[in-house]
Tab-separated table of C-alpha atoms in Angstrom:
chain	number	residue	atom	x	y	z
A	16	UNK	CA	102.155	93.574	71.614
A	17	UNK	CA	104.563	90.695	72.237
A	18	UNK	CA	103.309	87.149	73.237
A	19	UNK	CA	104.384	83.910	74.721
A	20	UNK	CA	102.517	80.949	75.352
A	21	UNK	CA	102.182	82.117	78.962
A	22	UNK	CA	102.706	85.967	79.353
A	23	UNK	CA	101.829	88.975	76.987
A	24	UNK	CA	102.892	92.664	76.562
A	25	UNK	CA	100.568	95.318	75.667
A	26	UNK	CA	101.619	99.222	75.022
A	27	UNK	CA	99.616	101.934	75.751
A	28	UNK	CA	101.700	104.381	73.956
A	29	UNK	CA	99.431	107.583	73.319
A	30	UNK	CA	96.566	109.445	73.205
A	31	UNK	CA	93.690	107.420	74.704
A	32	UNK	CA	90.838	108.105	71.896
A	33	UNK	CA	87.588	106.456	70.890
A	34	UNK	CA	89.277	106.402	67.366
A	35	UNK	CA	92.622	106.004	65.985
A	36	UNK	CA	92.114	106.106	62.031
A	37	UNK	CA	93.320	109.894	60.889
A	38	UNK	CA	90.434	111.101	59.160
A	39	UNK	CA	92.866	112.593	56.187
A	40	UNK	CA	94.550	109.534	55.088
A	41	UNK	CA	92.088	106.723	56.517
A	42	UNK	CA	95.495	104.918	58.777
A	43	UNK	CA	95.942	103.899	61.946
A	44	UNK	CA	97.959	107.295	63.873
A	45	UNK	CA	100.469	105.754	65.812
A	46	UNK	CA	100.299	108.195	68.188
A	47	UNK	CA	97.115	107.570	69.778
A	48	UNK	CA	95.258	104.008	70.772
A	49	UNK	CA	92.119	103.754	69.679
A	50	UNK	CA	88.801	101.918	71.287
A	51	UNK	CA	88.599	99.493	69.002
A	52	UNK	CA	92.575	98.742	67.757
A	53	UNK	CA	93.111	98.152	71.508
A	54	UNK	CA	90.129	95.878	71.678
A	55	UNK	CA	91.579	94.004	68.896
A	56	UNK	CA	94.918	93.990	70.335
A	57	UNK	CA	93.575	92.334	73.399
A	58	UNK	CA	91.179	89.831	71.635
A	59	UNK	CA	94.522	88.786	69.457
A	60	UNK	CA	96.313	87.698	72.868
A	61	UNK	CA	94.260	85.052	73.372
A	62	UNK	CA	94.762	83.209	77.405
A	63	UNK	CA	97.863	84.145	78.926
A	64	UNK	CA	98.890	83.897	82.322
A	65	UNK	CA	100.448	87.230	82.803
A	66	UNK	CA	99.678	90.020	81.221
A	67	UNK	CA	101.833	93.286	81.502
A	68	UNK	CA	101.022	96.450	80.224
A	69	UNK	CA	103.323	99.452	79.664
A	70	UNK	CA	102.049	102.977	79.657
A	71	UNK	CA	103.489	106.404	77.987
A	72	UNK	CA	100.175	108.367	78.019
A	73	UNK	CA	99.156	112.219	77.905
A	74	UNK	CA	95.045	110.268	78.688
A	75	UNK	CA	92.466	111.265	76.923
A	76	UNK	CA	88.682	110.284	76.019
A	77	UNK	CA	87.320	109.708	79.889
A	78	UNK	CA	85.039	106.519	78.515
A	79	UNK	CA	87.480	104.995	76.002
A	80	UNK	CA	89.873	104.662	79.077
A	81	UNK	CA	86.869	103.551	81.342
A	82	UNK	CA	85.924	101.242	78.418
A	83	UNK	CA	89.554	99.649	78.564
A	84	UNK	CA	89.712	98.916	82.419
A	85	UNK	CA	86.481	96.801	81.797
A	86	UNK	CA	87.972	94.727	78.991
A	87	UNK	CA	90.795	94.431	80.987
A	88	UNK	CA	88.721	93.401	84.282
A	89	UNK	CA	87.340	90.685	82.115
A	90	UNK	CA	90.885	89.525	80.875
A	91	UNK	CA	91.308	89.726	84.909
A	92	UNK	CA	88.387	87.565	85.740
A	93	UNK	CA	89.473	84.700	83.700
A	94	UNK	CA	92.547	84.392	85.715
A	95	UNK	CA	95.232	86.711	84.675
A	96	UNK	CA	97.660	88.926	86.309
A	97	UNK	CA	97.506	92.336	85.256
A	98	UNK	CA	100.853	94.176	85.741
A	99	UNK	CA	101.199	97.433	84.686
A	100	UNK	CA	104.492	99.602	83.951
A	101	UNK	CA	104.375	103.238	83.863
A	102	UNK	CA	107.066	103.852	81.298
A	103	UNK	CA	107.305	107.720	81.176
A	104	UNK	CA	104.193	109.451	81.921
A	105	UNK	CA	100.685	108.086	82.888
A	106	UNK	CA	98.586	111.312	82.754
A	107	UNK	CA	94.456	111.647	83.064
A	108	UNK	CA	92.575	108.924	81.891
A	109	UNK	CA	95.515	106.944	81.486
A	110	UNK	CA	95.982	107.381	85.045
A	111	UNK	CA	93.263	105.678	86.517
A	112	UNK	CA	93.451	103.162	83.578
A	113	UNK	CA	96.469	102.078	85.187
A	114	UNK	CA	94.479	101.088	88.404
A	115	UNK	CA	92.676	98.252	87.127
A	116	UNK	CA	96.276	96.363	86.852
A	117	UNK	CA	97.020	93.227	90.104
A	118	UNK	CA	100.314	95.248	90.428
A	119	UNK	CA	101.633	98.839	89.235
A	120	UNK	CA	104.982	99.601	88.697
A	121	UNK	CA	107.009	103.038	88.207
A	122	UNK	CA	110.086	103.725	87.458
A	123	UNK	CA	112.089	106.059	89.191
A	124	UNK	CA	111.216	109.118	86.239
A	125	UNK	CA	107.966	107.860	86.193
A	126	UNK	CA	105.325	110.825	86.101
A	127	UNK	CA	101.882	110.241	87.332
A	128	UNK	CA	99.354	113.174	86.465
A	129	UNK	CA	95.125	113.671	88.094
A	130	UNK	CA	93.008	116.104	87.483
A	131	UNK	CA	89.257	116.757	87.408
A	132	UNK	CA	87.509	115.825	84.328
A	133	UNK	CA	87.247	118.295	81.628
A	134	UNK	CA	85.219	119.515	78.953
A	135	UNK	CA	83.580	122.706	77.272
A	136	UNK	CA	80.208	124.250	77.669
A	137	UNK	CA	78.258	126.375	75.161
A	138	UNK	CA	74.909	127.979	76.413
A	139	UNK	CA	72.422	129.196	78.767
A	140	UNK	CA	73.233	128.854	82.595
A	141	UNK	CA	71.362	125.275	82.555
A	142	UNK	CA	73.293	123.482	79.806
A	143	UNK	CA	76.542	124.775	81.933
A	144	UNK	CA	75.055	123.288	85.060
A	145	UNK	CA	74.184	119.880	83.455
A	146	UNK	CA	77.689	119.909	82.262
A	147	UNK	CA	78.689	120.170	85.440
A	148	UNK	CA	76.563	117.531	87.204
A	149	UNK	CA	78.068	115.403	84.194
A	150	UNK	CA	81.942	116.034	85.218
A	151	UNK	CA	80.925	115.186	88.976
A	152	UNK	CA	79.435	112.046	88.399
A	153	UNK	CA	82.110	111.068	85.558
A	154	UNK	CA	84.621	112.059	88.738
A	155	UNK	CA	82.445	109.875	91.233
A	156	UNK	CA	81.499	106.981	89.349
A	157	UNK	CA	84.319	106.958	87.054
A	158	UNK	CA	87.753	108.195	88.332
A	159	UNK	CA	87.348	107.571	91.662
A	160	UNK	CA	86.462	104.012	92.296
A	161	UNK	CA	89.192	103.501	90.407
A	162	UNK	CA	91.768	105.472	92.090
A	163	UNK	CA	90.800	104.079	95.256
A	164	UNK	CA	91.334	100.408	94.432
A	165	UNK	CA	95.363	101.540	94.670
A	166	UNK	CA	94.664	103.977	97.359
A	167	UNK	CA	96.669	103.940	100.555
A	168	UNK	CA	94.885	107.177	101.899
A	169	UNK	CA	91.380	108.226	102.497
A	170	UNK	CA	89.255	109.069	99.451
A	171	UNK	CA	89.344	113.373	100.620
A	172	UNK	CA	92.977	113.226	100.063
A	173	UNK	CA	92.444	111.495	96.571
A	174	UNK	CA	90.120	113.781	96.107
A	175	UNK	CA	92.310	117.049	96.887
A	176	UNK	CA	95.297	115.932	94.311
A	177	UNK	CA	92.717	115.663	91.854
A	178	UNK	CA	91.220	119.119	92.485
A	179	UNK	CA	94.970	120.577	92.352
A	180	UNK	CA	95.647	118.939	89.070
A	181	UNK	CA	98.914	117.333	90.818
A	182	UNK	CA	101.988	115.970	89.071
A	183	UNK	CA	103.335	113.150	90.826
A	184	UNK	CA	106.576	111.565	91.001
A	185	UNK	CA	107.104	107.545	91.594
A	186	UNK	CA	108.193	108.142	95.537
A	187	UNK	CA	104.922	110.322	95.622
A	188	UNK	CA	102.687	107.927	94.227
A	189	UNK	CA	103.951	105.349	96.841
A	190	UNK	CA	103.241	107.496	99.380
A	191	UNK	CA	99.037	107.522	98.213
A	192	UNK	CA	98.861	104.888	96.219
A	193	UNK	CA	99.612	100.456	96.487
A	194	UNK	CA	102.361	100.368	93.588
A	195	UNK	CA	105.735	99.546	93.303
């Protein structure tokens, strides 16, 4: 994080998890950004006018990220920008993390990756079912509000890059999404 008086930076540079402590040596992993180090992070900026935040993210944990874009809306509601910058790759939950930003940016190698939720199922033909009612609703009430707040196109079109688990490039992401 770097901060000014007036404008902040904030890197998502990682796996998005719920924690970030290594459970062998009890430190922070600097690969990943944890719930509550990016809470921190965020309480530490204090009132800024802009806030930009820079993304190099495989995703990860679906409600750490959804978690994140509501601190983030609240940062939003007391008045400041959001702009986000999609350094090198903005991948699952990081991608619709990025949509809570005012303005997204991408670079010309920026990567942009959907896909349906995932998980893994252990049991009888009704635990796999509930599992699957819970990765619909996590992909209706989660990813997809989100995804249409930036969304140029109709929600079925959304919808069909995230069932073909599509890689897309910055003049692609133009083409479906509101980002620069």
């Amino acid at each position: 994080k770097n901060i000014t008086s007036s404008e902040a930076d904030l890197f998502v540079y990682g796996e998005i998890v719920d924690d970030d402590t290594d459970w062998w040596t009890g430190e922070k992993d600097p690969s990943m950004v944890g719930l509550l180090s990016f809470k921190e992070e965020l309480d530490n900026i204090g009132n800024v006018q802009k806030l930009n935040v820079y993304i190099n993210s495989p995703g990860g944990d679906v409600f750490t990220a959804s978690t994140m874009i509501n601190m983030l809306q609240r940062v939003k509601d007391k008045g400041t920008t959001i702009n986000a910058y999609v350094d090198g790759l903005s991948a699952s939950a990081a991608s619709f993390l990025m949509m809570v930003a005012d303005n997204i940016n991408l670079y010309k190698n920026s990567i942009v990756m959907v896909h349906k939720p995932m998980s893994f199922a252990f049991g009888n033909a009704n635990e796999m079912q509930k599992t699957i009612d819970a990765l619909n609703k996590i992909e209706e009430s989660v990813m997809m509000p989100m995804y249409m707040n930036k969304s140029k196109v109709k929600e079925e079109e959304i919808k069909s890059l995230i069932d073909a688990e599509t890689w897309l490039s910055a003049k692609d992401m133009d083409k479906y999404f509101n980002v620069t």
